[in-house]
Amino acid sequence: MTSPCISPSEDRDWQNATNKPYQQLALVPVSPNQHGRYRAPAPLISGNVKSIPGFAMIDKIVALNKENDTEPHDIPEGWYAYIHPEGATYHYHPILRVITPCDISNRDNWRSILNAFDVLMASITEKARELPVSCEIYFELSSGKTRKECLYYLIDHTARIPFWITDIATGALGLEPVASSEHMKSVMIPEYWQHIEHFPMHNLYPLQAEEELIAILGHGLVDDKTAPTSTTPYSAMEVKQFLYALEIMKNNMSSTRHDGYRLCTVARLWLMIARTRHVNAYGLRAPRLDRLQSTGVLEGGEEISPVLEVLSSTLLLDTPRTTFKRLRNLWHGRIVYQRHWQAFFEDLRRDWIHSGVLTLGVWIADVGLLYVVPARSTSRDLTAVSCGLSVTGVLLSSILYKIHTEDKLSGAFAITEYLIRVESYDYGLQPLSVMLSLPYTFFLWAILTSATALVVALLEHMGRFSLTSFLVAIISGGLPLLFLLNATSFFAGHSGPVGVLVRGTSWVGRCIANAMLQLLRRPTNQATFD
């Protein structure tokens, strides 16, 4: 906290000064999430002093340390400067109960803040109301098109909500429409903790809020470990780290000097908890208790369409099915959890790498086979097709891996915008699941085509190639392989490219089994083998 640097007489001179452009100052309601805290430019500081003082430097540094680690400002009497843990400076007047991030050492800014305060208090007096004792006011100057504006909101620390002196549309505040008083409170609580996180240094530390937060995190830890579809926003490991940090702050701070850091930490966690509670209708009549619980939101493509069902089962070898199910669960109710999405995409990126490497191996084998098989033969044509499929599969794996980087989809808002952009109105996330599964599909078709080319090449080399002998070779060699793969998948489960290969070969096996049943049902024209 800095000492005032303006004398009372000079303060009165400033207060009595007038400036005509500022007489038209307008109060503009905003919400705590709308001010440009992180959008303002941060210019580099360039100085012109090229010498460092001797012993005098010690006196200057000691003076700075005594003033709560902040550089003295020529600020009016009664105002105090605080430095946020992130480094931003804001000013607070404990009598007026006004907070502002503006530089009030600038005389015009300071007069404008006082003008805004007078306008606000006059409006409150006209309405025959009084500000609650636990209230504080936020002001931020902004230049409008025709007049100077002052953004404002009020905070009630008892109710833990922001409020305004006039009715204001939720859209103008960047908030969603509300359905009831309880729903309105659910919308406003995250805004309150947003304000506390941004301006924590002057507030008293709320022990009750910390105790409640620890109880919430403890329950979330157990809920995450015992319920796979829990609505808790943090994993058990993350909760342990948060509780450890809170415990360290609680046990190692012997004074209230650094309570602002502690309060900023608690407010950040409370903000995330409050947002999650609001999304899941916590405390309302129809809360969302499970991530897979329906929310009544209109969702397209909830079931696989018949067209895509046939396409997935034939041309795509059933590869998008698992991806679509995971996407549908992640986007259920059009609500996405960042940690579950990131785990899903980590699996996808890992599978793309594996598929690309395996497909590259198939391509290398095809290139070697091209040098062995004779020209103008069926085996050479099949090998060329396999080469094309392999190259396409490698390119798709590389492109998808490059496009879907971890930093591009690192936040919940970025993930939500991505899903809304790629979601189809008629088919939901089915087209996306097809696109994400294409590397697996091309790998399966490449390896199946390459294996077919190899069998045909062997039959051509033996001089006994025919359609019948080819089917016999596929059945006699494929059935044991299908049995082995299905047994492996039963005990190990389906995951990654191997799981996709298992599902693909299982589909091929079903097709072959159905074909054999159709042949066995015919009473005549028994098949003969050469």
Short mmCIF file of C-alpha atoms in Angstrom, two decimals:
data_model
loop_
_atom_site.label_atom_id
_atom_site.label_comp_id
_atom_site.label_asym_id
_atom_site.label_seq_id
_atom_site.Cartn_x
_atom_site.Cartn_y
_atom_site.Cartn_z
CA MET A 1 0.00 0.00 0.00
CA THR A 2 1.52 3.33 -1.03
CA SER A 3 1.53 6.53 0.96
CA PRO A 4 -0.47 9.40 -0.52
CA CYS A 5 1.69 11.81 -2.45
CA ILE A 6 -0.72 14.72 -3.05
CA SER A 7 -1.30 17.35 -0.37
CA PRO A 8 -4.87 18.13 0.77
CA SER A 9 -4.72 21.62 -0.69
CA GLU A 10 -3.62 20.36 -4.06
CA ASP A 11 -6.27 17.64 -3.83
CA ARG A 12 -8.95 20.33 -3.42
CA ASP A 13 -7.55 22.21 -6.38
CA TRP A 14 -7.87 19.11 -8.52
CA GLN A 15 -11.36 18.42 -7.24
CA ASN A 16 -12.57 21.94 -7.98
CA ALA A 17 -11.12 21.95 -11.48
CA THR A 18 -13.55 21.65 -14.39
CA ASN A 19 -13.18 20.30 -17.86
CA LYS A 20 -16.11 20.65 -20.25
CA PRO A 21 -15.60 17.43 -22.30
CA TYR A 22 -15.94 15.37 -19.12
CA GLN A 23 -19.26 16.91 -18.11
CA GLN A 24 -20.94 14.52 -20.58
CA LEU A 25 -19.51 11.42 -18.89
CA ALA A 26 -21.85 8.43 -19.30
CA LEU A 27 -22.00 5.34 -17.09
CA VAL A 28 -21.99 2.13 -19.13
CA PRO A 29 -22.86 -1.15 -17.34
CA VAL A 30 -20.44 -4.03 -17.91
CA SER A 31 -19.88 -7.41 -16.33
CA PRO A 32 -16.60 -8.44 -14.66
CA ASN A 33 -15.74 -10.68 -17.63
CA GLN A 34 -16.04 -7.80 -20.14
CA HIS A 35 -13.29 -5.41 -19.08
CA GLY A 36 -10.15 -5.51 -21.20
CA ARG A 37 -7.72 -6.73 -18.58
CA TYR A 38 -5.91 -9.12 -20.90
CA ARG A 39 -6.68 -7.32 -24.17
CA ALA A 40 -4.85 -4.06 -23.43
CA PRO A 41 -1.44 -3.69 -25.11
CA ALA A 42 1.68 -4.03 -22.96
CA PRO A 43 4.29 -1.71 -24.49
CA LEU A 44 7.95 -2.18 -23.75
CA ILE A 45 9.46 0.22 -21.23
CA SER A 46 12.34 2.27 -22.60
CA GLY A 47 14.32 4.60 -20.35
CA ASN A 48 16.81 7.36 -20.98
CA VAL A 49 18.79 7.16 -17.72
CA LYS A 50 22.09 5.51 -18.54
CA SER A 51 23.77 5.57 -15.12
CA ILE A 52 23.20 3.64 -11.89
CA PRO A 53 23.63 5.62 -8.63
CA GLY A 54 25.97 4.42 -5.92
CA PHE A 55 24.84 4.20 -2.30
CA ALA A 56 21.79 6.27 -3.17
CA MET A 57 20.38 3.27 -4.98
CA ILE A 58 20.15 1.37 -1.69
CA ASP A 59 18.00 4.13 -0.17
CA LYS A 60 15.68 4.08 -3.17
CA ILE A 61 15.22 0.29 -3.13
CA VAL A 62 14.59 0.27 0.63
CA ALA A 63 11.95 2.97 0.19
CA LEU A 64 10.24 0.91 -2.49
CA ASN A 65 10.22 -2.17 -0.27
CA LYS A 66 8.60 -0.23 2.54
CA GLU A 67 5.83 0.83 0.18
CA ASN A 68 4.63 -2.72 -0.42
CA ASP A 69 6.84 -3.42 -3.42
CA THR A 70 5.20 -0.81 -5.63
CA GLU A 71 6.69 2.26 -7.25
CA PRO A 72 5.39 5.53 -5.72
CA HIS A 73 2.77 7.22 -7.85
CA ASP A 74 1.59 10.81 -7.68
CA ILE A 75 -1.84 9.65 -6.63
CA PRO A 76 -4.41 11.73 -4.71
CA GLU A 77 -4.80 11.46 -0.97
CA GLY A 78 -7.02 8.63 0.20
CA TRP A 79 -6.17 6.36 -2.72
CA TYR A 80 -3.90 3.32 -2.44
CA ALA A 81 -2.11 1.35 -5.13
CA TYR A 82 -2.02 -2.47 -5.13
CA ILE A 83 -0.13 -4.86 -7.35
CA HIS A 84 -1.94 -8.00 -8.47
CA PRO A 85 0.05 -11.27 -8.28
CA GLU A 86 0.17 -11.22 -12.09
CA GLY A 87 1.73 -7.75 -12.06
CA ALA A 88 -1.15 -5.37 -12.89
CA THR A 89 -1.59 -2.29 -10.69
CA TYR A 90 -5.00 -1.07 -9.56
CA HIS A 91 -6.14 1.66 -7.17
CA TYR A 92 -8.64 1.54 -4.32
CA HIS A 93 -10.27 4.23 -2.19
CA PRO A 94 -11.48 2.62 1.10
CA ILE A 95 -13.88 5.48 1.98
CA LEU A 96 -15.48 5.81 -1.43
CA ARG A 97 -15.12 2.03 -1.88
CA VAL A 98 -14.06 2.56 -5.50
CA ILE A 99 -11.74 0.28 -7.50
CA THR A 100 -10.18 1.29 -10.80
CA PRO A 101 -7.38 -0.06 -12.99
CA CYS A 102 -6.95 3.41 -14.52
CA ASP A 103 -3.88 5.54 -13.89
CA ILE A 104 -5.26 8.15 -11.47
CA SER A 105 -1.90 9.95 -11.34
CA ASN A 106 -3.22 11.40 -14.59
CA ARG A 107 -5.29 14.43 -13.50
CA ASP A 108 -7.92 13.95 -16.22
CA ASN A 109 -8.45 10.29 -15.35
CA TRP A 110 -8.74 11.08 -11.64
CA ARG A 111 -11.35 13.81 -12.26
CA SER A 112 -13.30 11.49 -14.53
CA ILE A 113 -13.46 8.79 -11.85
CA LEU A 114 -14.76 11.33 -9.32
CA ASN A 115 -17.28 12.56 -11.89
CA ALA A 116 -18.46 8.98 -12.47
CA PHE A 117 -18.80 8.47 -8.72
CA ASP A 118 -20.93 11.63 -8.39
CA VAL A 119 -23.16 10.56 -11.28
CA LEU A 120 -23.59 7.10 -9.78
CA MET A 121 -24.44 8.39 -6.29
CA ALA A 122 -26.90 10.91 -7.74
CA SER A 123 -28.69 8.12 -9.61
CA ILE A 124 -28.85 6.02 -6.44
CA THR A 125 -30.25 8.99 -4.47
CA GLU A 126 -32.91 9.56 -7.11
CA LYS A 127 -34.05 5.97 -6.68
CA ALA A 128 -34.23 6.44 -2.86
CA ARG A 129 -31.80 3.59 -2.35
CA GLU A 130 -28.58 3.14 -0.39
CA LEU A 131 -25.50 1.10 -1.18
CA PRO A 132 -24.98 -1.94 1.06
CA VAL A 133 -22.12 -1.67 3.54
CA SER A 134 -20.43 -4.68 1.90
CA CYS A 135 -20.53 -3.05 -1.53
CA GLU A 136 -17.69 -1.71 -3.68
CA ILE A 137 -17.72 0.02 -7.07
CA TYR A 138 -15.65 -0.70 -10.17
CA PHE A 139 -14.88 2.11 -12.64
CA GLU A 140 -12.92 1.96 -15.90
CA LEU A 141 -12.66 4.82 -18.37
CA SER A 142 -13.43 4.23 -22.01
CA SER A 143 -13.63 6.56 -25.01
CA GLY A 144 -16.99 6.36 -26.77
CA LYS A 145 -17.82 7.60 -30.26
CA THR A 146 -19.38 10.89 -29.14
CA ARG A 147 -18.59 11.17 -25.43
CA LYS A 148 -16.35 9.87 -22.74
CA GLU A 149 -17.72 6.76 -21.04
CA CYS A 150 -17.04 5.09 -17.73
CA LEU A 151 -17.61 1.35 -17.50
CA TYR A 152 -18.95 0.30 -14.12
CA TYR A 153 -20.45 -2.44 -11.99
CA LEU A 154 -21.06 -2.85 -8.27
CA ILE A 155 -20.08 -5.85 -6.13
CA ASP A 156 -21.92 -7.07 -3.04
CA HIS A 157 -19.55 -9.20 -0.96
CA THR A 158 -22.34 -10.51 1.27
CA ALA A 159 -24.51 -11.84 -1.57
CA ARG A 160 -21.40 -12.59 -3.72
CA ILE A 161 -22.90 -11.10 -6.88
CA PRO A 162 -22.36 -8.05 -9.11
CA PHE A 163 -25.25 -5.65 -9.73
CA TRP A 164 -26.12 -2.38 -11.52
CA ILE A 165 -28.27 0.65 -10.75
CA THR A 166 -30.53 0.24 -13.81
CA ASP A 167 -32.12 -2.65 -15.66
CA ILE A 168 -29.79 -4.01 -18.32
CA ALA A 169 -30.20 -6.74 -20.94
CA THR A 170 -28.19 -9.89 -20.32
CA GLY A 171 -26.90 -9.79 -23.89
CA ALA A 172 -25.31 -6.38 -23.30
CA LEU A 173 -23.39 -7.87 -20.37
CA GLY A 174 -22.23 -10.90 -22.32
CA LEU A 175 -24.47 -13.16 -20.24
CA GLU A 176 -27.12 -15.68 -21.19
CA PRO A 177 -30.87 -15.17 -20.57
CA VAL A 178 -32.08 -16.37 -17.19
CA ALA A 179 -35.20 -18.34 -16.32
CA SER A 180 -35.60 -17.64 -12.59
CA SER A 181 -34.04 -15.89 -9.61
CA GLU A 182 -32.09 -19.03 -8.77
CA HIS A 183 -30.82 -19.23 -12.34
CA MET A 184 -29.84 -15.54 -12.21
CA LYS A 185 -27.80 -16.18 -9.07
CA SER A 186 -26.12 -19.12 -10.80
CA VAL A 187 -25.11 -16.77 -13.64
CA MET A 188 -23.83 -14.03 -11.33
CA ILE A 189 -21.70 -16.06 -8.91
CA PRO A 190 -18.94 -16.77 -11.49
CA GLU A 191 -18.89 -13.03 -12.27
CA TYR A 192 -18.31 -12.27 -8.60
CA TRP A 193 -15.33 -14.60 -8.35
CA GLN A 194 -13.99 -13.18 -11.61
CA HIS A 195 -13.90 -9.77 -9.92
CA ILE A 196 -12.24 -11.13 -6.76
CA GLU A 197 -9.58 -12.88 -8.84
CA HIS A 198 -8.75 -9.62 -10.64
CA PHE A 199 -8.77 -7.40 -7.52
CA PRO A 200 -7.81 -9.50 -4.49
CA MET A 201 -5.14 -7.46 -2.71
CA HIS A 202 -7.32 -5.05 -0.69
CA ASN A 203 -10.02 -7.51 0.38
CA LEU A 204 -10.13 -9.38 3.68
CA TYR A 205 -9.46 -13.08 3.34
CA PRO A 206 -12.73 -15.11 3.52
CA LEU A 207 -11.89 -18.22 5.57
CA GLN A 208 -15.40 -19.59 5.10
CA ALA A 209 -15.02 -19.53 1.31
CA GLU A 210 -11.71 -21.39 1.57
CA GLU A 211 -13.18 -24.07 3.83
CA GLU A 212 -16.09 -24.58 1.46
CA LEU A 213 -13.72 -24.77 -1.50
CA ILE A 214 -11.63 -27.46 0.23
CA ALA A 215 -14.79 -29.45 0.93
CA ILE A 216 -15.86 -29.16 -2.73
CA LEU A 217 -12.44 -30.25 -3.99
CA GLY A 218 -12.34 -33.18 -1.58
CA HIS A 219 -15.72 -34.40 -2.77
CA GLY A 220 -14.64 -33.91 -6.38
CA LEU A 221 -11.54 -36.05 -5.82
CA VAL A 222 -13.62 -39.00 -4.59
CA ASP A 223 -16.30 -38.42 -7.23
CA ASP A 224 -13.75 -38.48 -10.05
CA LYS A 225 -12.19 -41.72 -8.80
CA THR A 226 -15.50 -43.52 -8.26
CA ALA A 227 -17.64 -42.17 -11.12
CA PRO A 228 -16.14 -42.25 -14.66
CA THR A 229 -18.79 -39.81 -15.93
CA SER A 230 -18.55 -37.37 -13.02
CA THR A 231 -19.30 -33.70 -13.69
CA THR A 232 -16.33 -32.49 -11.62
CA PRO A 233 -14.12 -30.22 -13.78
CA TYR A 234 -10.80 -31.48 -12.39
CA SER A 235 -9.15 -34.88 -12.29
CA ALA A 236 -8.14 -36.51 -9.01
CA MET A 237 -4.48 -35.68 -9.67
CA GLU A 238 -5.28 -32.01 -10.32
CA VAL A 239 -7.40 -31.82 -7.15
CA LYS A 240 -4.52 -33.23 -5.10
CA GLN A 241 -2.21 -30.54 -6.47
CA PHE A 242 -4.74 -27.80 -5.69
CA LEU A 243 -5.26 -29.04 -2.14
CA TYR A 244 -1.50 -29.26 -1.65
CA ALA A 245 -1.07 -25.64 -2.78
CA LEU A 246 -3.87 -24.44 -0.49
CA GLU A 247 -2.37 -26.34 2.43
CA ILE A 248 1.07 -24.83 1.85
CA MET A 249 -0.36 -21.30 1.74
CA LYS A 250 -2.41 -21.90 4.85
CA ASN A 251 0.42 -23.32 6.97
CA ASN A 252 3.32 -21.13 5.84
CA MET A 253 1.87 -17.61 5.93
CA SER A 254 2.46 -16.13 9.36
CA SER A 255 1.03 -12.70 8.51
CA THR A 256 -1.73 -11.20 6.40
CA ARG A 257 0.80 -9.41 4.15
CA HIS A 258 0.37 -11.94 1.35
CA ASP A 259 -3.31 -12.78 1.83
CA GLY A 260 -3.94 -11.25 -1.59
CA TYR A 261 -1.99 -14.07 -3.25
CA ARG A 262 -3.95 -16.60 -1.26
CA LEU A 263 -7.28 -14.97 -2.09
CA CYS A 264 -6.41 -14.75 -5.80
CA THR A 265 -5.69 -18.50 -5.80
CA VAL A 266 -8.93 -19.34 -4.03
CA ALA A 267 -10.92 -17.04 -6.33
CA ARG A 268 -9.46 -18.67 -9.46
CA LEU A 269 -10.53 -22.12 -8.25
CA TRP A 270 -13.92 -20.84 -7.13
CA LEU A 271 -14.43 -19.29 -10.56
CA MET A 272 -13.95 -22.63 -12.32
CA ILE A 273 -16.17 -24.42 -9.79
CA ALA A 274 -18.90 -21.78 -10.16
CA ARG A 275 -18.82 -21.99 -13.97
CA THR A 276 -19.10 -25.77 -13.88
CA ARG A 277 -21.94 -25.60 -11.38
CA HIS A 278 -23.81 -23.14 -13.58
CA VAL A 279 -23.40 -25.30 -16.69
CA ASN A 280 -24.71 -28.33 -14.79
CA ALA A 281 -27.62 -26.41 -13.19
CA TYR A 282 -26.30 -26.95 -9.66
CA GLY A 283 -29.02 -26.35 -7.07
CA LEU A 284 -31.75 -25.81 -9.66
CA ARG A 285 -34.83 -27.95 -10.26
CA ALA A 286 -33.30 -30.20 -12.92
CA PRO A 287 -29.54 -30.50 -12.25
CA ARG A 288 -27.21 -32.42 -14.54
CA LEU A 289 -25.69 -35.05 -12.26
CA ASP A 290 -23.85 -37.05 -14.92
CA ARG A 291 -21.91 -36.04 -18.03
CA LEU A 292 -24.00 -38.41 -20.15
CA GLN A 293 -27.28 -37.16 -18.71
CA SER A 294 -29.54 -35.48 -21.25
CA THR A 295 -29.93 -31.71 -20.97
CA GLY A 296 -32.85 -31.24 -23.36
CA VAL A 297 -30.64 -29.43 -25.87
CA LEU A 298 -31.48 -30.17 -29.50
CA GLU A 299 -28.66 -32.31 -30.85
CA GLY A 300 -28.26 -33.41 -34.44
CA GLY A 301 -26.94 -36.80 -35.42
CA GLU A 302 -27.58 -38.44 -32.06
CA GLU A 303 -28.06 -41.77 -33.82
CA ILE A 304 -26.04 -43.04 -36.75
CA SER A 305 -27.92 -42.37 -39.98
CA PRO A 306 -28.68 -45.37 -42.26
CA VAL A 307 -26.57 -43.94 -45.08
CA LEU A 308 -23.51 -43.52 -42.89
CA GLU A 309 -24.22 -46.89 -41.27
CA VAL A 310 -23.90 -48.65 -44.64
CA LEU A 311 -20.91 -46.50 -45.60
CA SER A 312 -19.18 -47.19 -42.29
CA SER A 313 -19.78 -50.94 -42.48
CA THR A 314 -18.57 -51.33 -46.06
CA LEU A 315 -16.20 -48.74 -47.43
CA LEU A 316 -14.80 -47.58 -44.08
CA LEU A 317 -14.58 -51.04 -42.45
CA ASP A 318 -16.56 -49.80 -39.43
CA THR A 319 -13.65 -47.64 -38.24
CA PRO A 320 -15.57 -44.41 -37.38
CA ARG A 321 -17.99 -46.13 -35.00
CA THR A 322 -15.81 -46.01 -31.88
CA THR A 323 -14.65 -42.47 -32.63
CA PHE A 324 -18.23 -41.31 -33.09
CA LYS A 325 -19.35 -42.84 -29.81
CA ARG A 326 -16.53 -41.11 -27.92
CA LEU A 327 -17.24 -37.78 -29.63
CA ARG A 328 -20.94 -38.07 -28.84
CA ASN A 329 -20.18 -38.73 -25.17
CA LEU A 330 -17.71 -35.84 -25.01
CA TRP A 331 -20.18 -33.40 -26.62
CA HIS A 332 -23.26 -34.72 -24.83
CA GLY A 333 -25.69 -31.87 -24.20
CA ARG A 334 -23.32 -29.61 -26.16
CA ILE A 335 -21.11 -29.39 -23.06
CA VAL A 336 -17.45 -30.38 -23.31
CA TYR A 337 -14.93 -30.98 -20.52
CA GLN A 338 -11.42 -29.89 -21.37
CA ARG A 339 -9.61 -32.71 -19.57
CA HIS A 340 -11.70 -35.46 -21.19
CA TRP A 341 -11.34 -33.87 -24.62
CA GLN A 342 -7.57 -33.59 -24.25
CA ALA A 343 -7.33 -37.26 -23.24
CA PHE A 344 -9.38 -38.19 -26.30
CA PHE A 345 -7.21 -36.15 -28.63
CA GLU A 346 -4.01 -37.49 -27.10
CA ASP A 347 -5.26 -40.96 -28.02
CA LEU A 348 -6.14 -39.77 -31.52
CA ARG A 349 -2.76 -38.15 -32.11
CA ARG A 350 -1.00 -41.26 -30.83
CA ASP A 351 -3.11 -43.45 -33.13
CA TRP A 352 -2.38 -41.20 -36.10
CA ILE A 353 1.35 -41.64 -35.49
CA HIS A 354 1.00 -45.42 -35.19
CA SER A 355 -1.20 -45.62 -38.27
CA GLY A 356 1.20 -43.47 -40.27
CA VAL A 357 4.18 -45.63 -39.30
CA LEU A 358 2.36 -48.89 -40.03
CA THR A 359 1.02 -47.57 -43.34
CA LEU A 360 4.52 -46.46 -44.27
CA GLY A 361 5.68 -50.02 -43.61
CA VAL A 362 2.98 -51.35 -45.91
CA TRP A 363 4.11 -48.91 -48.62
CA ILE A 364 7.73 -50.07 -48.30
CA ALA A 365 6.60 -53.69 -48.64
CA ASP A 366 4.53 -52.78 -51.71
CA VAL A 367 7.50 -51.08 -53.35
CA GLY A 368 9.56 -54.22 -52.82
CA LEU A 369 6.77 -56.37 -54.21
CA LEU A 370 6.57 -54.24 -57.36
CA TYR A 371 10.11 -55.32 -58.25
CA VAL A 372 9.17 -59.01 -57.90
CA VAL A 373 5.77 -59.38 -59.53
CA PRO A 374 5.62 -59.53 -63.33
CA ALA A 375 4.39 -56.61 -65.40
CA ARG A 376 0.82 -56.55 -66.70
CA SER A 377 -0.40 -58.95 -64.04
CA THR A 378 -3.26 -58.85 -61.55
CA SER A 379 -0.84 -58.91 -58.61
CA ARG A 380 1.00 -55.85 -59.94
CA ASP A 381 -2.23 -53.92 -60.33
CA LEU A 382 -3.27 -54.80 -56.78
CA THR A 383 0.17 -53.78 -55.47
CA ALA A 384 -0.08 -50.42 -57.25
CA VAL A 385 -3.49 -49.84 -55.66
CA SER A 386 -2.04 -50.71 -52.25
CA CYS A 387 0.79 -48.22 -52.85
CA GLY A 388 -1.72 -45.46 -53.58
CA LEU A 389 -3.73 -46.28 -50.47
CA SER A 390 -0.56 -46.32 -48.34
CA VAL A 391 0.65 -42.95 -49.58
CA THR A 392 -2.78 -41.43 -49.00
CA GLY A 393 -2.90 -42.90 -45.49
CA VAL A 394 0.53 -41.50 -44.58
CA LEU A 395 -0.41 -38.05 -45.90
CA LEU A 396 -3.72 -38.05 -44.01
CA SER A 397 -1.99 -39.05 -40.77
CA SER A 398 0.55 -36.26 -41.17
CA ILE A 399 -2.04 -33.62 -42.10
CA LEU A 400 -4.42 -34.45 -39.25
CA TYR A 401 -1.55 -34.55 -36.76
CA LYS A 402 -0.33 -31.16 -37.95
CA ILE A 403 -3.73 -29.48 -38.03
CA HIS A 404 -4.93 -30.72 -34.65
CA THR A 405 -2.08 -29.46 -32.50
CA GLU A 406 -2.38 -29.42 -28.74
CA ASP A 407 -2.07 -25.64 -28.41
CA LYS A 408 -4.94 -24.93 -30.84
CA LEU A 409 -7.47 -26.85 -28.74
CA SER A 410 -6.05 -26.20 -25.29
CA GLY A 411 -9.00 -24.35 -23.72
CA ALA A 412 -12.64 -25.17 -23.17
CA PHE A 413 -13.79 -22.16 -25.22
CA ALA A 414 -11.52 -23.08 -28.13
CA ILE A 415 -12.77 -26.68 -28.04
CA THR A 416 -16.41 -25.55 -27.95
CA GLU A 417 -15.92 -23.19 -30.90
CA TYR A 418 -14.20 -25.98 -32.85
CA LEU A 419 -17.02 -28.47 -32.24
CA ILE A 420 -19.72 -25.93 -33.12
CA ARG A 421 -17.88 -25.09 -36.34
CA VAL A 422 -17.44 -28.68 -37.53
CA GLU A 423 -20.77 -30.06 -36.28
CA SER A 424 -23.31 -30.89 -38.98
CA TYR A 425 -26.92 -29.89 -38.43
CA ASP A 426 -28.25 -33.12 -39.98
CA TYR A 427 -25.58 -35.66 -38.98
CA GLY A 428 -24.02 -34.11 -35.88
CA LEU A 429 -20.44 -35.23 -35.34
CA GLN A 430 -20.59 -38.23 -37.70
CA PRO A 431 -18.71 -36.47 -40.55
CA LEU A 432 -16.01 -35.43 -38.06
CA SER A 433 -15.67 -39.01 -36.81
CA VAL A 434 -15.26 -40.19 -40.41
CA MET A 435 -12.54 -37.62 -41.06
CA LEU A 436 -10.65 -38.44 -37.86
CA SER A 437 -10.78 -42.18 -38.69
CA LEU A 438 -9.57 -41.94 -42.30
CA PRO A 439 -5.91 -42.80 -41.49
CA TYR A 440 -7.07 -46.09 -39.91
CA THR A 441 -9.34 -46.81 -42.85
CA PHE A 442 -6.62 -46.33 -45.45
CA PHE A 443 -4.22 -48.41 -43.39
CA LEU A 444 -6.70 -51.31 -43.28
CA TRP A 445 -7.47 -51.12 -46.99
CA ALA A 446 -3.76 -50.83 -47.82
CA ILE A 447 -2.79 -53.89 -45.79
CA LEU A 448 -5.76 -55.91 -47.07
CA THR A 449 -4.97 -54.99 -50.69
CA SER A 450 -1.27 -55.71 -50.16
CA ALA A 451 -2.02 -59.11 -48.63
CA THR A 452 -4.35 -59.90 -51.52
CA ALA A 453 -1.66 -58.89 -54.02
CA LEU A 454 0.84 -61.16 -52.25
CA VAL A 455 -1.52 -64.16 -52.37
CA VAL A 456 -2.31 -63.52 -56.04
CA ALA A 457 1.43 -63.21 -56.82
CA LEU A 458 2.10 -66.58 -55.19
CA LEU A 459 -0.72 -68.21 -57.14
CA GLU A 460 0.53 -66.62 -60.36
CA HIS A 461 4.03 -67.88 -59.63
CA MET A 462 2.69 -71.40 -59.15
CA GLY A 463 0.73 -71.06 -62.41
CA ARG A 464 -2.51 -72.04 -60.73
CA PHE A 465 -4.22 -68.71 -60.33
CA SER A 466 -8.00 -68.78 -60.59
CA LEU A 467 -10.88 -67.29 -58.69
CA THR A 468 -11.63 -70.56 -56.92
CA SER A 469 -8.04 -71.19 -55.84
CA PHE A 470 -7.77 -67.57 -54.67
CA LEU A 471 -10.87 -67.94 -52.45
CA VAL A 472 -9.59 -71.22 -51.02
CA ALA A 473 -6.24 -69.60 -50.14
CA ILE A 474 -7.92 -66.66 -48.46
CA ILE A 475 -10.29 -68.87 -46.44
CA SER A 476 -7.68 -71.42 -45.36
CA GLY A 477 -5.18 -68.77 -44.33
CA GLY A 478 -7.61 -66.14 -43.07
CA LEU A 479 -9.78 -68.14 -40.69
CA PRO A 480 -6.96 -69.01 -38.24
CA LEU A 481 -5.81 -65.37 -38.36
CA LEU A 482 -9.33 -64.10 -37.67
CA PHE A 483 -9.70 -66.53 -34.76
CA LEU A 484 -6.38 -65.39 -33.27
CA LEU A 485 -7.22 -61.71 -33.63
CA ASN A 486 -10.68 -62.12 -32.14
CA ALA A 487 -9.28 -64.07 -29.19
CA THR A 488 -6.68 -61.35 -28.64
CA SER A 489 -9.30 -58.61 -28.81
CA PHE A 490 -11.48 -60.48 -26.31
CA PHE A 491 -8.77 -60.47 -23.66
CA ALA A 492 -6.95 -57.22 -24.50
CA GLY A 493 -9.84 -55.05 -25.72
CA HIS A 494 -10.06 -52.88 -28.81
CA SER A 495 -7.75 -49.86 -28.81
CA GLY A 496 -5.62 -48.00 -31.33
CA PRO A 497 -4.79 -49.20 -34.84
CA VAL A 498 -4.54 -52.79 -33.63
CA GLY A 499 -8.07 -52.59 -32.36
CA VAL A 500 -9.21 -51.10 -35.63
CA LEU A 501 -7.44 -53.90 -37.50
CA VAL A 502 -9.20 -56.42 -35.28
CA ARG A 503 -12.58 -54.85 -35.96
CA GLY A 504 -11.81 -54.63 -39.67
CA THR A 505 -10.75 -58.25 -39.91
CA SER A 506 -13.77 -59.24 -37.87
CA TRP A 507 -15.94 -57.48 -40.44
CA VAL A 508 -14.11 -59.29 -43.26
CA GLY A 509 -14.59 -62.53 -41.38
CA ARG A 510 -18.31 -61.93 -41.07
CA CYS A 511 -18.54 -61.25 -44.81
CA ILE A 512 -16.61 -64.42 -45.64
CA ALA A 513 -18.72 -66.46 -43.23
CA ASN A 514 -21.92 -65.13 -44.80
CA ALA A 515 -20.60 -65.94 -48.29
CA MET A 516 -19.73 -69.50 -47.23
CA LEU A 517 -23.21 -69.96 -45.75
CA GLN A 518 -24.77 -68.82 -49.02
CA LEU A 519 -22.62 -71.33 -50.95
CA LEU A 520 -23.46 -74.18 -48.58
CA ARG A 521 -27.18 -73.52 -48.96
CA ARG A 522 -27.05 -74.19 -52.72
CA PRO A 523 -28.05 -77.84 -53.48
CA THR A 524 -26.22 -78.04 -56.79
CA ASN A 525 -23.10 -76.74 -58.52
CA GLN A 526 -20.70 -77.89 -55.81
CA ALA A 527 -17.41 -76.05 -55.94
CA THR A 528 -14.44 -78.06 -57.24
CA PHE A 529 -10.82 -77.31 -56.44
CA ASP A 530 -7.96 -77.52 -58.95
#
